[in-house]
DNA sequence: TGATACACGCTTTTT
DNA sequence: GCGTGTATCA
């Protein structure tokens, strides 16, 4: 179907009138527009000029993006090779690819579609020489990077107290995200000078070892284009259309990278830069400033405004028609986000009708909150007929999942927790990958140190220190320094390096999954885990790694019998010193296709670093989904619970210091709300166990920033409103009470929870209705006997303060004297 | 050299 | 409350 050559079609089409345009394009192209609304259609069919699409939550953003690409191809405005489509996550990239494939019978291989880092990697693999990297450079993930920094710090006797490795890592990544090399970093004091020094040393170490961290992929590929006019010219000409997803999440470097590719050099950033060469492609940036929730890791919403200004963007389209949520939910979201000052401005609308009101619960404790959530979930599944996987429980921080998990577990409701250890991050997998990396590159000292004594082979810290000293003295990688040692240390190390050499030999001519199995067995990893009593799962994961390798080889089209390793001895130590620009210029401008010709093993290792994989805990089962609000972005569910809506938790304490922080928290809440299709439940608890301490929290301000008419409080919002009045869903309150009995029995039966359900008396006292009475009706006075749902029975010694600030000093029978705020503490007077 | 004990700290997270 | 990482001991 496609594809006139890049050059000819666009100009011709751009000047046609809409009518002529419509007549000219094929029927197939026309069909692409079916079912799109006016805004979406306008975005898809924009002329070839820079554009910003403000795509609200649930407004069909991905659809617009993919249809736009299909449209460009179908109308012959661009060939697949002329498209560059960038996303943040592999998942988003895969989704885009799949949807496009469904739309067009097209081999998307020629298209550059992927994550920022994936595409940066592709550039660097293709032009490794020009970029000054060894051909088979390895990618360091976060863990590897931290290990590398720790090693560096040890070597240079850095005071771990003053400069914690984590902090250095954060500093280095921050610099790279800003596009700053060590000489560019402003130095304020001795402390920052030292940090910059270490940054520089770290870079040298990476260069020596032939590895690149995530930030390096971006920065190095940016510099590659900046410093090589021929390459820059080539790619600018090639990529006629650049499409960027989640533009509000781009950091400074990513935007600069886009500018470099699109032909708008960063003005003034580099004096040597010739005047702007505006020969690049057209950018379509898609994003939503209201969903910018990654400022903490460098995302810069300001890039949206900068883009409009710097590129003179004339086309801005807002997608405000929401296809996901019912009216009350959307109304709540709209009003909440309107409390933010700094927005581009957007108001979502839906055609789905008002739907159910948003239900809000005040629970006496986190435990009760969880209990209520589980009750509602069972109700939704049983009576509402909802599949469990269409129900999500969201929370601000991971620590909050525990309470919900326990309750779901006790109730026997299947659930899946997102986040946590991903497949390629597991220790046993990292070990196996380190062995594999050493086959390819024995100079990879990070990998060397990871497995030199794992499984244990009698090489201790002492020996390694000697080895590192020797290597340093010789300016050589660790494996080359082995002969410098003596005695048993040397023998043990030689056995290790010998084993690697042997494995490399045996791996010759084998396929990727065979090599993986060979290494898992030959390294002793398998035996080690077989001997361990809890090693079964790890063994299975290693088995899984071989399967993953096989799947990968197939997916990448390496053919069934493709040999994993290059036949010749791998190139390594040579050519790792800084790359030589002169040499690169000699290299011909890139051929059209960038298939870097990486051997399967190298490609697989890159894949493992660039894509951490899922944590497939209970995948596949019909399970309730538990995740942080951050993790929920981009997803949707029929029913959503947002828990822990308390000041200090959501919005989080650490974010309240600055207005910006608070606005980001509010956007986070906005994201959470807009995940829900039909039903939304919000809850907060008066007492919560957090980090082993009891906290009394005031309800989140966000609850007061949503419209009353869209909310339905299941417990009284203001003291005095009674639960029983609630007809439709008041049963929630009652059910909540009634279920206490059977549930308590169930819990008791399953035993050994540290935080068993409250005794019935306490439970009754903790029920919302009882609460209301307490707070409104029966004032607490000195001398009274009271019941507290955590501390039990106690005597009120005195009352301090008045009104909302009133506190009671209470002597509890088992917990001593406590000072509790009457406004929050659940106190029931006892006769 | 390996195993166990005790601080420590702790928002969010993709690549 | 729990996992991680270092310190110390056998």
PDB file of N, CA and C in Angstrom, chain A residues 172-212:
ATOM      1  N   UNK A 172      24.555  11.649  39.477  1.00  0.00           N
ATOM      2  CA  UNK A 172      25.064  11.369  38.128  1.00  0.00           C
ATOM      3  C   UNK A 172      23.919  11.271  37.124  1.00  0.00           C
ATOM      4  N   UNK A 173      22.892  10.539  37.501  1.00  0.00           N
ATOM      5  CA  UNK A 173      21.758  10.407  36.589  1.00  0.00           C
ATOM      6  C   UNK A 173      21.095  11.752  36.342  1.00  0.00           C
ATOM      7  N   UNK A 174      21.007  12.542  37.411  1.00  0.00           N
ATOM      8  CA  UNK A 174      20.420  13.864  37.275  1.00  0.00           C
ATOM      9  C   UNK A 174      21.213  14.720  36.293  1.00  0.00           C
ATOM     10  N   UNK A 175      22.531  14.678  36.400  1.00  0.00           N
ATOM     11  CA  UNK A 175      23.382  15.438  35.483  1.00  0.00           C
ATOM     12  C   UNK A 175      23.139  14.996  34.048  1.00  0.00           C
ATOM     13  N   UNK A 176      23.137  13.705  33.847  1.00  0.00           N
ATOM     14  CA  UNK A 176      22.968  13.205  32.482  1.00  0.00           C
ATOM     15  C   UNK A 176      21.603  13.590  31.922  1.00  0.00           C
ATOM     16  N   UNK A 177      20.593  13.536  32.776  1.00  0.00           N
ATOM     17  CA  UNK A 177      19.257  13.917  32.319  1.00  0.00           C
ATOM     18  C   UNK A 177      19.194  15.381  31.911  1.00  0.00           C
ATOM     19  N   UNK A 178      20.065  16.162  32.503  1.00  0.00           N
ATOM     20  CA  UNK A 178      20.109  17.571  32.135  1.00  0.00           C
ATOM     21  C   UNK A 178      21.065  17.798  30.960  1.00  0.00           C
ATOM     22  N   UNK A 179      21.681  16.726  30.512  1.00  0.00           N
ATOM     23  CA  UNK A 179      22.610  16.838  29.397  1.00  0.00           C
ATOM     24  C   UNK A 179      23.991  17.340  29.797  1.00  0.00           C
ATOM     25  N   UNK A 180      24.347  17.191  31.058  1.00  0.00           N
ATOM     26  CA  UNK A 180      25.603  17.744  31.544  1.00  0.00           C
ATOM     27  C   UNK A 180      26.691  16.688  31.718  1.00  0.00           C
ATOM     28  N   UNK A 181      27.820  16.900  31.053  1.00  0.00           N
ATOM     29  CA  UNK A 181      29.016  16.106  31.313  1.00  0.00           C
ATOM     30  C   UNK A 181      29.755  16.764  32.473  1.00  0.00           C
ATOM     31  N   UNK A 182      30.703  16.044  33.084  1.00  0.00           N
ATOM     32  CA  UNK A 182      31.366  16.618  34.273  1.00  0.00           C
ATOM     33  C   UNK A 182      31.854  18.061  34.098  1.00  0.00           C
ATOM     34  N   UNK A 183      32.486  18.393  32.975  1.00  0.00           N
ATOM     35  CA  UNK A 183      32.963  19.780  32.871  1.00  0.00           C
ATOM     36  C   UNK A 183      31.826  20.803  32.834  1.00  0.00           C
ATOM     37  N   UNK A 184      30.631  20.354  32.482  1.00  0.00           N
ATOM     38  CA  UNK A 184      29.510  21.286  32.358  1.00  0.00           C
ATOM     39  C   UNK A 184      28.795  21.532  33.671  1.00  0.00           C
ATOM     40  N   UNK A 185      29.084  20.695  34.666  1.00  0.00           N
ATOM     41  CA  UNK A 185      28.337  20.792  35.914  1.00  0.00           C
ATOM     42  C   UNK A 185      28.844  21.967  36.735  1.00  0.00           C
ATOM     43  N   UNK A 186      27.967  22.863  37.099  1.00  0.00           N
ATOM     44  CA  UNK A 186      28.404  23.993  37.920  1.00  0.00           C
ATOM     45  C   UNK A 186      28.863  23.518  39.301  1.00  0.00           C
ATOM     46  N   UNK A 187      30.011  24.024  39.713  1.00  0.00           N
ATOM     47  CA  UNK A 187      30.566  23.630  41.019  1.00  0.00           C
ATOM     48  C   UNK A 187      30.372  24.771  42.012  1.00  0.00           C
ATOM     49  N   UNK A 188      29.726  24.444  43.103  1.00  0.00           N
ATOM     50  CA  UNK A 188      29.446  25.491  44.084  1.00  0.00           C
ATOM     51  C   UNK A 188      30.447  25.477  45.241  1.00  0.00           C
ATOM     52  N   UNK A 189      30.729  24.272  45.717  1.00  0.00           N
ATOM     53  CA  UNK A 189      31.580  24.176  46.902  1.00  0.00           C
ATOM     54  C   UNK A 189      32.436  22.913  46.825  1.00  0.00           C
ATOM     55  N   UNK A 190      33.166  22.685  47.880  1.00  0.00           N
ATOM     56  CA  UNK A 190      34.048  21.522  47.893  1.00  0.00           C
ATOM     57  C   UNK A 190      33.245  20.238  47.718  1.00  0.00           C
ATOM     58  N   UNK A 191      32.095  20.221  48.332  1.00  0.00           N
ATOM     59  CA  UNK A 191      31.258  19.026  48.285  1.00  0.00           C
ATOM     60  C   UNK A 191      30.849  18.714  46.851  1.00  0.00           C
ATOM     61  N   UNK A 192      30.386  19.717  46.151  1.00  0.00           N
ATOM     62  CA  UNK A 192      29.927  19.442  44.788  1.00  0.00           C
ATOM     63  C   UNK A 192      31.125  19.192  43.862  1.00  0.00           C
ATOM     64  N   UNK A 193      32.272  19.793  44.201  1.00  0.00           N
ATOM     65  CA  UNK A 193      33.454  19.527  43.383  1.00  0.00           C
ATOM     66  C   UNK A 193      33.809  18.044  43.448  1.00  0.00           C
ATOM     67  N   UNK A 194      33.728  17.528  44.665  1.00  0.00           N
ATOM     68  CA  UNK A 194      34.041  16.111  44.859  1.00  0.00           C
ATOM     69  C   UNK A 194      33.057  15.230  44.069  1.00  0.00           C
ATOM     70  N   UNK A 195      31.815  15.614  44.109  1.00  0.00           N
ATOM     71  CA  UNK A 195      30.808  14.822  43.398  1.00  0.00           C
ATOM     72  C   UNK A 195      31.101  14.815  41.896  1.00  0.00           C
ATOM     73  N   UNK A 196      31.456  15.969  41.391  1.00  0.00           N
ATOM     74  CA  UNK A 196      31.750  16.039  39.960  1.00  0.00           C
ATOM     75  C   UNK A 196      32.980  15.202  39.625  1.00  0.00           C
ATOM     76  N   UNK A 197      33.962  15.253  40.516  1.00  0.00           N
ATOM     77  CA  UNK A 197      35.163  14.415  40.333  1.00  0.00           C
ATOM     78  C   UNK A 197      34.778  12.944  40.208  1.00  0.00           C
ATOM     79  N   UNK A 198      33.926  12.540  41.132  1.00  0.00           N
ATOM     80  CA  UNK A 198      33.525  11.132  41.143  1.00  0.00           C
ATOM     81  C   UNK A 198      32.704  10.793  39.896  1.00  0.00           C
ATOM     82  N   UNK A 199      31.902  11.736  39.466  1.00  0.00           N
ATOM     83  CA  UNK A 199      31.147  11.566  38.224  1.00  0.00           C
ATOM     84  C   UNK A 199      32.129  11.289  37.081  1.00  0.00           C
ATOM     85  N   UNK A 200      33.175  12.091  37.042  1.00  0.00           N
ATOM     86  CA  UNK A 200      34.148  11.924  35.974  1.00  0.00           C
ATOM     87  C   UNK A 200      34.854  10.568  36.064  1.00  0.00           C
ATOM     88  N   UNK A 201      35.223  10.205  37.273  1.00  0.00           N
ATOM     89  CA  UNK A 201      35.886   8.910  37.457  1.00  0.00           C
ATOM     90  C   UNK A 201      34.966   7.761  37.069  1.00  0.00           C
ATOM     91  N   UNK A 202      33.714   7.941  37.403  1.00  0.00           N
ATOM     92  CA  UNK A 202      32.732   6.909  37.054  1.00  0.00           C
ATOM     93  C   UNK A 202      32.638   6.760  35.533  1.00  0.00           C
ATOM     94  N   UNK A 203      32.631   7.872  34.846  1.00  0.00           N
ATOM     95  CA  UNK A 203      32.579   7.815  33.387  1.00  0.00           C
ATOM     96  C   UNK A 203      33.780   7.079  32.812  1.00  0.00           C
ATOM     97  N   UNK A 204      34.944   7.379  33.396  1.00  0.00           N
ATOM     98  CA  UNK A 204      36.149   6.714  32.900  1.00  0.00           C
ATOM     99  C   UNK A 204      36.048   5.207  33.132  1.00  0.00           C
ATOM    100  N   UNK A 205      35.542   4.868  34.299  1.00  0.00           N
ATOM    101  CA  UNK A 205      35.408   3.444  34.606  1.00  0.00           C
ATOM    102  C   UNK A 205      34.475   2.760  33.614  1.00  0.00           C
ATOM    103  N   UNK A 206      33.343   3.381  33.336  1.00  0.00           N
ATOM    104  CA  UNK A 206      32.387   2.797  32.392  1.00  0.00           C
ATOM    105  C   UNK A 206      33.032   2.634  31.013  1.00  0.00           C
ATOM    106  N   UNK A 207      33.746   3.658  30.618  1.00  0.00           N
ATOM    107  CA  UNK A 207      34.382   3.631  29.313  1.00  0.00           C
ATOM    108  C   UNK A 207      35.390   2.485  29.244  1.00  0.00           C
ATOM    109  N   UNK A 208      36.155   2.361  30.310  1.00  0.00           N
ATOM    110  CA  UNK A 208      37.177   1.313  30.364  1.00  0.00           C
ATOM    111  C   UNK A 208      36.541  -0.060  30.273  1.00  0.00           C
ATOM    112  N   UNK A 209      35.393  -0.203  30.934  1.00  0.00           N
ATOM    113  CA  UNK A 209      34.773  -1.523  31.005  1.00  0.00           C
ATOM    114  C   UNK A 209      33.801  -1.771  29.860  1.00  0.00           C
ATOM    115  N   UNK A 210      33.605  -0.765  29.042  1.00  0.00           N
ATOM    116  CA  UNK A 210      32.726  -0.958  27.893  1.00  0.00           C
ATOM    117  C   UNK A 210      31.266  -1.109  28.258  1.00  0.00           C
ATOM    118  N   UNK A 211      30.795  -0.296  29.206  1.00  0.00           N
ATOM    119  CA  UNK A 211      29.390  -0.364  29.618  1.00  0.00           C
ATOM    120  C   UNK A 211      28.763   1.026  29.590  1.00  0.00           C
ATOM    121  N   UNK A 212      27.459   1.050  29.468  1.00  0.00           N
ATOM    122  CA  UNK A 212      26.735   2.319  29.442  1.00  0.00           C
ATOM    123  C   UNK A 212      25.470   2.198  30.279  1.00  0.00           C
TER     124      UNK A 212
END
